[in-house]
Short mmCIF file of C-alpha atoms in Angstrom, two decimals:
data_model
loop_
_atom_site.label_atom_id
_atom_site.label_comp_id
_atom_site.label_asym_id
_atom_site.label_seq_id
_atom_site.Cartn_x
_atom_site.Cartn_y
_atom_site.Cartn_z
CA UNK W 1 96.43 112.56 104.77
CA UNK W 2 96.96 116.14 104.47
CA UNK W 3 99.98 116.83 107.23
CA UNK W 4 100.10 119.92 107.13
CA UNK W 5 96.97 121.31 106.20
CA UNK W 6 98.52 121.85 102.63
CA UNK W 7 100.97 118.55 102.06
CA UNK W 8 100.16 115.23 100.68
CA UNK W 9 101.91 111.57 100.09
CA UNK W 10 102.75 111.40 97.12
CA UNK W 11 104.94 108.40 95.73
CA UNK W 12 106.19 109.90 92.20
CA UNK W 13 109.25 107.51 90.04
CA UNK W 14 109.14 105.67 86.81
CA UNK W 15 109.78 101.58 86.57
CA UNK W 16 111.21 99.05 83.77
CA UNK W 17 107.12 99.04 82.95
CA UNK W 18 107.25 102.21 80.71
CA UNK W 19 110.72 102.81 80.79
CA UNK W 20 113.89 100.83 79.27
CA UNK W 21 116.97 100.25 80.83
CA UNK W 22 118.63 103.44 78.50
CA UNK W 23 116.06 105.46 80.33
CA UNK W 24 116.68 104.52 83.07
CA UNK W 25 120.05 104.90 83.37
CA UNK W 26 119.46 108.47 83.33
CA UNK W 27 117.24 108.40 86.34
CA UNK W 28 119.46 106.35 88.22
CA UNK W 29 121.18 107.13 92.18
CA UNK W 30 123.78 106.69 93.04
CA UNK W 31 124.83 106.42 96.53
CA UNK W 32 126.11 110.04 96.59
CA UNK W 33 122.99 111.01 94.85
CA UNK W 34 120.98 109.49 97.28
CA UNK W 35 122.31 111.83 99.89
CA UNK W 36 122.24 114.63 97.90
CA UNK W 37 118.36 114.26 97.35
CA UNK W 38 117.87 114.19 100.57
CA UNK W 39 120.24 117.05 101.96
CA UNK W 40 118.24 118.96 99.38
CA UNK W 41 114.73 117.66 100.43
CA UNK W 42 116.33 118.83 104.23
CA UNK W 43 117.13 122.48 103.05
CA UNK W 44 114.24 122.64 101.44
CA UNK W 45 111.92 122.28 104.38
CA UNK W 46 110.53 118.45 103.03
CA UNK W 47 109.75 116.92 106.37
CA UNK W 48 109.71 112.97 105.40
CA UNK W 49 111.19 111.40 102.30
CA UNK W 50 112.16 107.96 101.28
CA UNK W 51 114.38 106.97 98.41
CA UNK W 52 114.68 103.96 96.43
CA UNK W 53 117.00 103.00 92.79
CA UNK W 54 117.12 99.84 91.72
CA UNK W 55 118.03 98.22 88.16
CA UNK W 56 114.41 98.33 88.10
CA UNK W 57 113.07 101.44 89.09
CA UNK W 58 113.54 104.62 91.09
CA UNK W 59 110.99 106.49 93.05
CA UNK W 60 110.51 108.79 95.91
CA UNK W 61 108.13 108.69 98.15
CA UNK W 62 107.41 111.82 100.44
CA UNK W 63 104.99 114.70 101.40
CA UNK W 64 105.24 117.55 99.59
CA UNK W 65 102.28 120.46 98.43
CA UNK W 66 102.88 119.09 95.42
CA UNK W 67 104.27 116.43 93.41
CA UNK W 68 106.59 119.28 91.54
CA UNK W 69 109.14 119.23 94.81
CA UNK W 70 109.95 115.36 94.47
CA UNK W 71 109.97 115.27 90.63
CA UNK W 72 112.85 117.99 91.16
CA UNK W 73 114.69 116.32 93.38
CA UNK W 74 114.71 113.49 91.28
CA UNK W 75 116.04 115.60 87.90
CA UNK W 76 118.38 117.81 90.10
CA UNK W 77 120.76 114.85 90.68
CA UNK W 78 120.28 112.59 87.79
CA UNK W 79 120.82 112.67 84.36
CA UNK W 80 117.16 112.79 83.55
CA UNK W 81 115.03 115.75 81.97
CA UNK W 82 111.50 116.80 83.41
CA UNK W 83 110.26 115.95 79.82
CA UNK W 84 111.96 112.94 79.85
CA UNK W 85 110.40 112.07 83.68
CA UNK W 86 106.78 112.99 82.10
CA UNK W 87 106.68 110.41 79.50
CA UNK W 88 107.63 107.64 81.67
CA UNK W 89 106.41 108.41 85.17
CA UNK W 90 104.16 107.94 87.65
CA UNK W 91 103.13 109.84 90.56
CA UNK W 92 100.42 108.33 92.77
CA UNK W 93 98.92 110.43 95.60
CA UNK W 94 97.80 109.28 99.15
CA UNK W 95 96.19 106.22 99.27
CA UNK W 96 96.99 105.44 96.04
CA UNK W 97 100.68 105.99 97.01
CA UNK W 98 100.42 103.70 99.98
CA UNK W 99 99.19 100.61 97.60
CA UNK W 100 101.81 101.88 94.89
CA UNK W 101 104.45 101.11 97.91
CA UNK W 102 102.50 97.54 99.22
CA UNK W 103 102.82 96.25 96.01
CA UNK W 104 106.55 96.94 95.14
CA UNK W 105 107.47 96.47 98.55
CA UNK W 106 106.07 92.47 97.99
CA UNK W 107 107.22 91.43 95.23
CA UNK W 108 104.07 92.15 92.78
CA UNK W 109 105.45 95.50 91.14
CA UNK W 110 108.96 93.52 90.02
CA UNK W 111 109.93 93.05 86.54
CA UNK W 112 110.68 89.54 87.82
CA UNK W 113 106.73 88.76 89.99
CA UNK W 114 108.23 88.06 93.48
CA UNK W 115 111.47 89.19 93.43
CA UNK W 116 112.09 90.26 96.79
CA UNK W 117 115.57 92.20 96.56
CA UNK W 118 113.35 95.59 96.54
CA UNK W 119 112.35 95.40 100.32
CA UNK W 120 115.67 95.28 101.05
CA UNK W 121 116.57 98.61 99.34
CA UNK W 122 113.31 99.81 100.89
CA UNK W 123 114.34 99.25 104.07
CA UNK W 124 118.57 101.24 103.34
CA UNK W 125 116.61 103.74 102.23
CA UNK W 126 113.96 104.32 105.12
CA UNK W 127 117.05 104.13 107.01
CA UNK W 128 118.82 106.59 105.12
CA UNK W 129 116.39 108.73 105.42
CA UNK W 130 115.28 108.22 109.29
CA UNK W 131 118.98 108.94 109.55
CA UNK W 132 118.52 112.19 108.43
CA UNK W 133 115.98 112.41 110.52
CA UNK W 134 113.98 112.70 107.54
CA UNK W 135 111.12 109.77 108.42
CA UNK W 136 107.83 111.22 110.46
CA UNK W 137 105.87 108.81 111.58
CA UNK W 138 103.50 108.41 108.94
CA UNK W 139 106.19 107.40 107.20
CA UNK W 140 107.83 104.63 109.90
CA UNK W 141 104.36 102.98 109.98
CA UNK W 142 104.24 102.61 106.79
CA UNK W 143 107.47 101.17 105.83
CA UNK W 144 106.93 98.39 108.56
CA UNK W 145 102.89 97.63 107.18
CA UNK W 146 105.18 97.19 103.86
CA UNK W 147 107.50 95.02 105.97
CA UNK W 148 105.19 93.24 107.68
CA UNK W 149 103.65 92.04 104.73
CA UNK W 150 106.47 91.26 102.46
CA UNK W 151 107.30 88.89 105.44
CA UNK W 152 103.63 87.64 105.50
CA UNK W 153 103.96 87.26 101.53
CA UNK W 154 106.76 84.99 101.66
CA UNK W 155 105.97 82.38 105.04
CA UNK W 156 102.26 81.91 103.74
CA UNK W 157 101.97 82.10 100.25
CA UNK W 158 104.68 80.69 97.40
CA UNK W 159 104.70 83.62 95.43
CA UNK W 160 108.69 83.80 95.53
CA UNK W 161 109.24 79.33 95.03
CA UNK W 162 112.32 78.55 93.11
CA UNK W 163 115.16 81.11 92.69
CA UNK W 164 114.10 84.05 89.97
CA UNK W 165 115.68 87.01 89.82
CA UNK W 166 117.88 88.72 88.01
CA UNK W 167 120.69 86.87 88.56
CA UNK W 168 118.60 83.71 88.05
CA UNK W 169 117.15 84.50 84.74
CA UNK W 170 120.61 85.84 82.88
CA UNK W 171 122.44 81.23 84.45
CA UNK W 172 118.98 80.40 82.92
CA UNK W 173 119.46 82.17 79.70
CA UNK W 174 122.90 80.71 79.81
CA UNK W 175 121.98 77.54 80.50
CA UNK W 176 118.60 77.76 77.90
CA UNK W 177 121.34 78.58 74.68
CA UNK W 178 125.52 77.57 75.54
CA UNK W 179 126.22 73.73 75.37
CA UNK W 180 128.51 72.11 77.02
CA UNK W 181 127.54 74.76 80.07
CA UNK W 182 130.74 73.02 82.48
CA UNK W 183 133.36 73.65 79.44
CA UNK W 184 132.97 77.34 79.38
CA UNK W 185 135.29 80.01 80.30
CA UNK W 186 133.73 82.64 82.25
CA UNK W 187 133.93 85.59 83.63
CA UNK W 188 132.23 87.63 85.94
CA UNK W 189 132.97 91.20 86.17
CA UNK W 190 130.85 93.34 89.06
CA UNK W 191 130.94 91.08 92.31
CA UNK W 192 127.83 93.72 94.36
CA UNK W 193 124.81 92.62 95.19
CA UNK W 194 123.19 91.26 91.91
CA UNK W 195 127.11 89.89 91.17
CA UNK W 196 127.22 87.60 93.66
CA UNK W 197 123.78 86.27 93.28
CA UNK W 198 124.91 85.65 89.66
CA UNK W 199 127.74 83.63 91.26
CA UNK W 200 125.87 81.37 93.42
CA UNK W 201 123.32 80.64 90.93
CA UNK W 202 126.51 79.75 88.08
CA UNK W 203 128.23 77.75 90.98
CA UNK W 204 124.84 76.17 91.99
CA UNK W 205 123.19 75.40 88.36
CA UNK W 206 126.46 75.13 85.74
CA UNK W 207 128.43 72.96 87.83
CA UNK W 208 131.48 74.83 86.17
CA UNK W 209 134.66 75.66 87.64
CA UNK W 210 136.07 78.37 85.20
CA UNK W 211 134.61 80.66 86.78
CA UNK W 212 136.98 84.34 87.08
CA UNK W 213 136.21 87.15 88.95
CA UNK W 214 136.93 91.07 88.44
CA UNK W 215 136.40 93.56 89.93
CA UNK W 216 137.83 97.44 90.83
CA UNK W 217 138.43 96.30 94.47
CA UNK W 218 140.18 93.23 94.36
CA UNK W 219 138.91 92.21 98.19
CA UNK W 220 135.55 91.99 97.38
CA UNK W 221 136.20 90.06 94.69
CA UNK W 222 138.22 87.88 97.04
CA UNK W 223 136.00 87.37 99.07
CA UNK W 224 132.78 85.83 96.99
CA UNK W 225 135.71 83.45 95.46
CA UNK W 226 136.23 82.63 98.29
CA UNK W 227 133.09 81.65 99.26
CA UNK W 228 133.05 79.47 96.22
CA UNK W 229 137.15 78.37 95.80
CA UNK W 230 137.00 80.49 91.99
CA UNK W 231 139.42 82.77 90.38
CA UNK W 232 140.28 86.28 91.36
CA UNK W 233 142.08 88.60 88.55
CA UNK W 234 143.26 92.11 88.72
CA UNK W 235 141.07 94.09 87.52
CA UNK W 236 144.20 95.27 84.61
CA UNK W 237 143.58 92.48 82.86
CA UNK W 238 140.09 92.71 82.22
CA UNK W 239 141.06 92.66 78.60
CA UNK W 240 142.92 89.74 78.95
CA UNK W 241 140.14 87.87 80.78
CA UNK W 242 137.22 88.68 78.05
CA UNK W 243 139.41 87.52 75.27
CA UNK W 244 139.72 84.55 76.95
CA UNK W 245 136.38 83.75 78.19
CA UNK W 246 133.89 82.31 75.94
CA UNK W 247 130.40 83.44 78.40
CA UNK W 248 130.80 87.71 80.11
CA UNK W 249 128.84 88.37 82.67
CA UNK W 250 128.95 92.05 83.75
CA UNK W 251 127.36 93.69 86.90
CA UNK W 252 129.33 96.42 87.80
CA UNK W 253 127.46 99.80 89.34
CA UNK W 254 129.74 101.92 87.14
CA UNK W 255 127.45 105.38 86.08
CA UNK W 256 129.58 105.33 82.08
CA UNK W 257 130.25 101.65 80.61
CA UNK W 258 133.40 99.54 80.72
CA UNK W 259 133.11 97.27 78.61
CA UNK W 260 133.27 98.00 74.88
CA UNK W 261 134.56 96.86 71.23
CA UNK W 262 137.92 98.01 71.39
CA UNK W 263 138.65 95.15 74.38
CA UNK W 264 137.89 92.35 71.94
CA UNK W 265 139.92 90.56 69.77
CA UNK W 266 138.52 87.15 70.67
CA UNK W 267 137.28 85.70 67.02
CA UNK W 268 135.70 82.85 69.22
CA UNK W 269 131.86 83.17 69.51
CA UNK W 270 131.16 85.54 72.59
CA UNK W 271 128.32 85.76 74.42
CA UNK W 272 127.81 88.73 77.18
CA UNK W 273 125.57 89.52 79.72
CA UNK W 274 125.14 93.11 80.79
CA UNK W 275 122.96 93.21 84.24
CA UNK W 276 123.99 96.74 84.63
CA UNK W 277 121.53 100.31 84.98
CA UNK W 278 122.85 102.36 83.61
CA UNK W 279 123.77 99.83 80.73
CA UNK W 280 127.73 99.50 81.29
CA UNK W 281 128.87 97.87 78.63
CA UNK W 282 128.54 100.23 75.41
CA UNK W 283 126.08 98.53 71.95
CA UNK W 284 128.97 98.92 69.59
CA UNK W 285 129.74 95.29 71.01
CA UNK W 286 127.12 93.92 68.75
CA UNK W 287 128.26 95.15 65.45
CA UNK W 288 131.06 92.10 65.92
CA UNK W 289 129.76 89.47 63.94
CA UNK W 290 130.61 86.56 67.03
CA UNK W 291 129.95 88.59 69.85
CA UNK W 292 126.36 88.20 71.42
CA UNK W 293 124.87 91.29 73.68
CA UNK W 294 121.48 91.10 75.91
CA UNK W 295 120.81 93.19 77.95
CA UNK W 296 118.50 92.62 81.60
CA UNK W 297 115.58 94.05 80.14
CA UNK W 298 116.09 91.35 77.65
CA UNK W 299 116.07 88.82 80.95
CA UNK W 300 113.43 89.32 82.16
CA UNK W 301 111.19 88.75 79.20
CA UNK W 302 112.37 84.83 80.07
CA UNK W 303 109.67 83.26 81.78
CA UNK W 304 109.25 79.48 82.65
CA UNK W 305 107.00 77.19 84.46
CA UNK W 306 108.27 78.80 87.98
CA UNK W 307 107.00 82.19 87.11
CA UNK W 308 104.00 80.75 85.22
CA UNK W 309 103.00 78.79 88.80
CA UNK W 310 103.64 82.24 90.97
CA UNK W 311 101.07 83.59 89.27
CA UNK W 312 98.61 81.46 91.13
CA UNK W 313 99.71 83.31 94.09
CA UNK W 314 99.25 86.77 93.26
CA UNK W 315 95.19 86.52 95.21
CA UNK W 316 96.74 85.26 98.29
CA UNK W 317 99.53 87.85 98.28
CA UNK W 318 97.05 90.43 97.64
CA UNK W 319 94.62 88.90 100.39
CA UNK W 320 97.64 89.58 103.08
CA UNK W 321 97.86 93.30 101.28
CA UNK W 322 94.40 94.48 102.18
CA UNK W 323 94.53 92.63 105.34
CA UNK W 324 98.25 94.62 106.41
CA UNK W 325 96.95 97.46 104.54
CA UNK W 326 93.53 98.43 106.20
CA UNK W 327 95.30 98.00 109.64
CA UNK W 328 97.40 100.98 108.14
CA UNK W 329 94.79 103.12 107.13
CA UNK W 330 92.41 102.25 110.50
CA UNK W 331 95.40 103.42 112.58
CA UNK W 332 96.26 106.20 109.56
CA UNK W 333 91.72 107.37 110.49
CA UNK W 334 92.67 107.28 114.13
CA UNK W 335 94.55 110.40 114.05
CA UNK W 336 91.52 111.98 112.11
CA UNK W 337 90.13 113.08 115.58
CA UNK W 338 92.65 113.64 117.85
CA UNK W 339 92.89 117.00 116.98
CA UNK W 340 89.13 116.78 117.67
CA UNK W 341 89.36 114.65 120.99
CA UNK W 342 92.66 117.81 122.12
CA UNK W 343 89.96 120.26 121.23
CA UNK W 344 87.58 118.43 123.93
CA UNK W 345 90.97 117.82 126.26
CA UNK W 346 91.16 121.96 126.04
CA UNK W 347 87.68 123.16 126.37
CA UNK W 348 86.65 120.73 129.19
CA UNK W 349 89.81 121.91 130.64
CA UNK W 350 88.94 125.22 130.45
CA UNK W 351 85.35 124.79 132.38
CA UNK W 352 87.55 122.48 134.81
CA UNK W 353 89.68 126.08 135.79
CA UNK W 354 87.17 128.24 135.39
CA UNK W 355 85.01 126.13 138.01
CA UNK W 356 87.53 125.50 140.18
CA UNK W 357 88.18 129.23 140.50
CA UNK W 358 85.14 130.09 141.50
CA UNK W 359 84.78 127.18 144.12
CA UNK W 360 88.57 128.12 145.73
CA UNK W 361 86.78 131.43 146.61
CA UNK W 362 83.42 130.34 147.53
CA UNK W 363 84.99 127.51 150.44
CA UNK W 364 87.08 127.89 153.01
CA UNK W 365 88.49 124.79 153.61
CA UNK W 366 88.67 124.17 149.21
CA UNK W 367 91.17 120.58 148.54
CA UNK W 368 92.78 122.02 145.91
CA UNK W 369 94.53 118.47 144.80
CA UNK W 370 91.34 115.98 145.43
CA UNK W 371 89.79 119.26 143.10
CA UNK W 372 92.49 118.37 140.81
CA UNK W 373 92.78 114.75 141.06
CA UNK W 374 88.86 114.43 140.78
CA UNK W 375 88.68 116.74 137.93
CA UNK W 376 90.98 114.95 135.62
CA UNK W 377 89.96 111.73 135.94
CA UNK W 378 86.11 112.58 134.95
CA UNK W 379 87.98 114.39 131.89
CA UNK W 380 89.97 111.69 131.01
CA UNK W 381 86.97 109.28 130.62
CA UNK W 382 84.46 111.41 129.07
CA UNK W 383 87.52 112.07 126.19
CA UNK W 384 87.86 108.48 126.48
CA UNK W 385 83.92 107.98 125.98
CA UNK W 386 84.71 110.55 122.08
CA UNK W 387 87.53 108.49 121.30
CA UNK W 388 85.98 105.06 121.79
CA UNK W 389 82.49 106.40 119.73
CA UNK W 390 85.17 107.93 117.26
CA UNK W 391 87.16 104.78 116.31
CA UNK W 392 84.42 102.29 116.19
CA UNK W 393 81.98 104.06 114.03
CA UNK W 394 83.97 103.83 111.48
CA UNK W 395 82.01 105.18 109.22
CA UNK W 396 79.57 107.92 110.45
CA UNK W 397 83.37 109.47 111.82
CA UNK W 398 83.42 112.81 109.69
CA UNK W 399 79.97 113.83 110.89
CA UNK W 400 80.10 112.60 114.59
CA UNK W 401 83.19 115.28 114.15
CA UNK W 402 81.44 117.79 112.71
CA UNK W 403 78.25 117.06 115.56
CA UNK W 404 80.49 117.12 118.21
CA UNK W 405 82.88 120.16 116.94
CA UNK W 406 79.44 122.22 116.29
CA UNK W 407 78.05 120.75 120.58
CA UNK W 408 81.38 122.01 121.98
CA UNK W 409 82.51 125.09 119.53
CA UNK W 410 85.32 123.68 118.91
CA UNK W 411 88.59 124.96 116.51
CA UNK W 412 90.95 122.24 115.41
CA UNK W 413 92.86 122.44 112.59
CA UNK W 414 93.18 119.26 110.77
CA UNK W 415 97.31 117.51 110.48
CA UNK W 416 96.96 114.44 108.82
#
């Protein structure tokens, strides 16, 4: 899977498995930081790189001579250090990296099994890379195969049946821990993707009409509120609204805490759920005896029947991945012998040119066009025959390539 003799395909990153919310926050990439990663990759001569950063993971997939090139790109653009990265990270190379992307994209590696939010992040990352000319044919083909696997798993299995995601888990937690939920005042601060999904789940499952939305950009909150007929308040009213609420859900994309102890003056019980990475609620609010703070990672531990049921579909999902991955690997293997086929073609063309040159001198009425047409057709047939043999003979293709090189005395450079 070498690209230019010395570069390999890597997946480097960290996830909820070994990195807690705080560490994941250190390596979280904002949209601007993602753009900077791409710009620096381009400047450093990296030919293909794809970046994803979600509340559960931050990853780079790309071609490099050494994984440190990608690790360096990540650490340069986040608060995280190389030492910290090494403590919690994973580095996969070639086939393992391909396998990892399939598992991530199909929801098998998600914090909540079967959560398919990640596939849209992968698509978005691929589009951003392509726009910058940083998505080579290998990466593009791989991402399309992963999308195909994800679609098939969604339609052919029930791995994502029932609504479980971070947003659903948060609503489930509220319903399990708060009595008379329909009468409580709920404030949702932040109306990005998780905020919107949480809002939808709240409306659907709690039958609560006392839901207030606040977002730094008020128009975004109004769009969401209009859909569900909810109240929108100005960002300036945040403190007042927090103190008038029983439950506060924070899902902003801020890089630093937006909710902290000094904002809270209410005496009544207050439940605060922080669904943000980096954390957007300062831990110090836990010092207040009437306040309960629950973070995303606590929510992910909530397993219910839905999640247990999903586990039964893992083998079926893995079978689909195996199926599509073997197609991808077959395509990859065909790339292995492309240089050999091209070298045979060049060799035969040299023979042809030399022979035509001889015949041109010998024959008075030599028909140049006819000779070209006939010899080119013969060369095409011979090279097709070789290509067919190598494609069909998967087990000993490498030996065949060596033999062909010997017979034709070929010099080829591997490009895969």
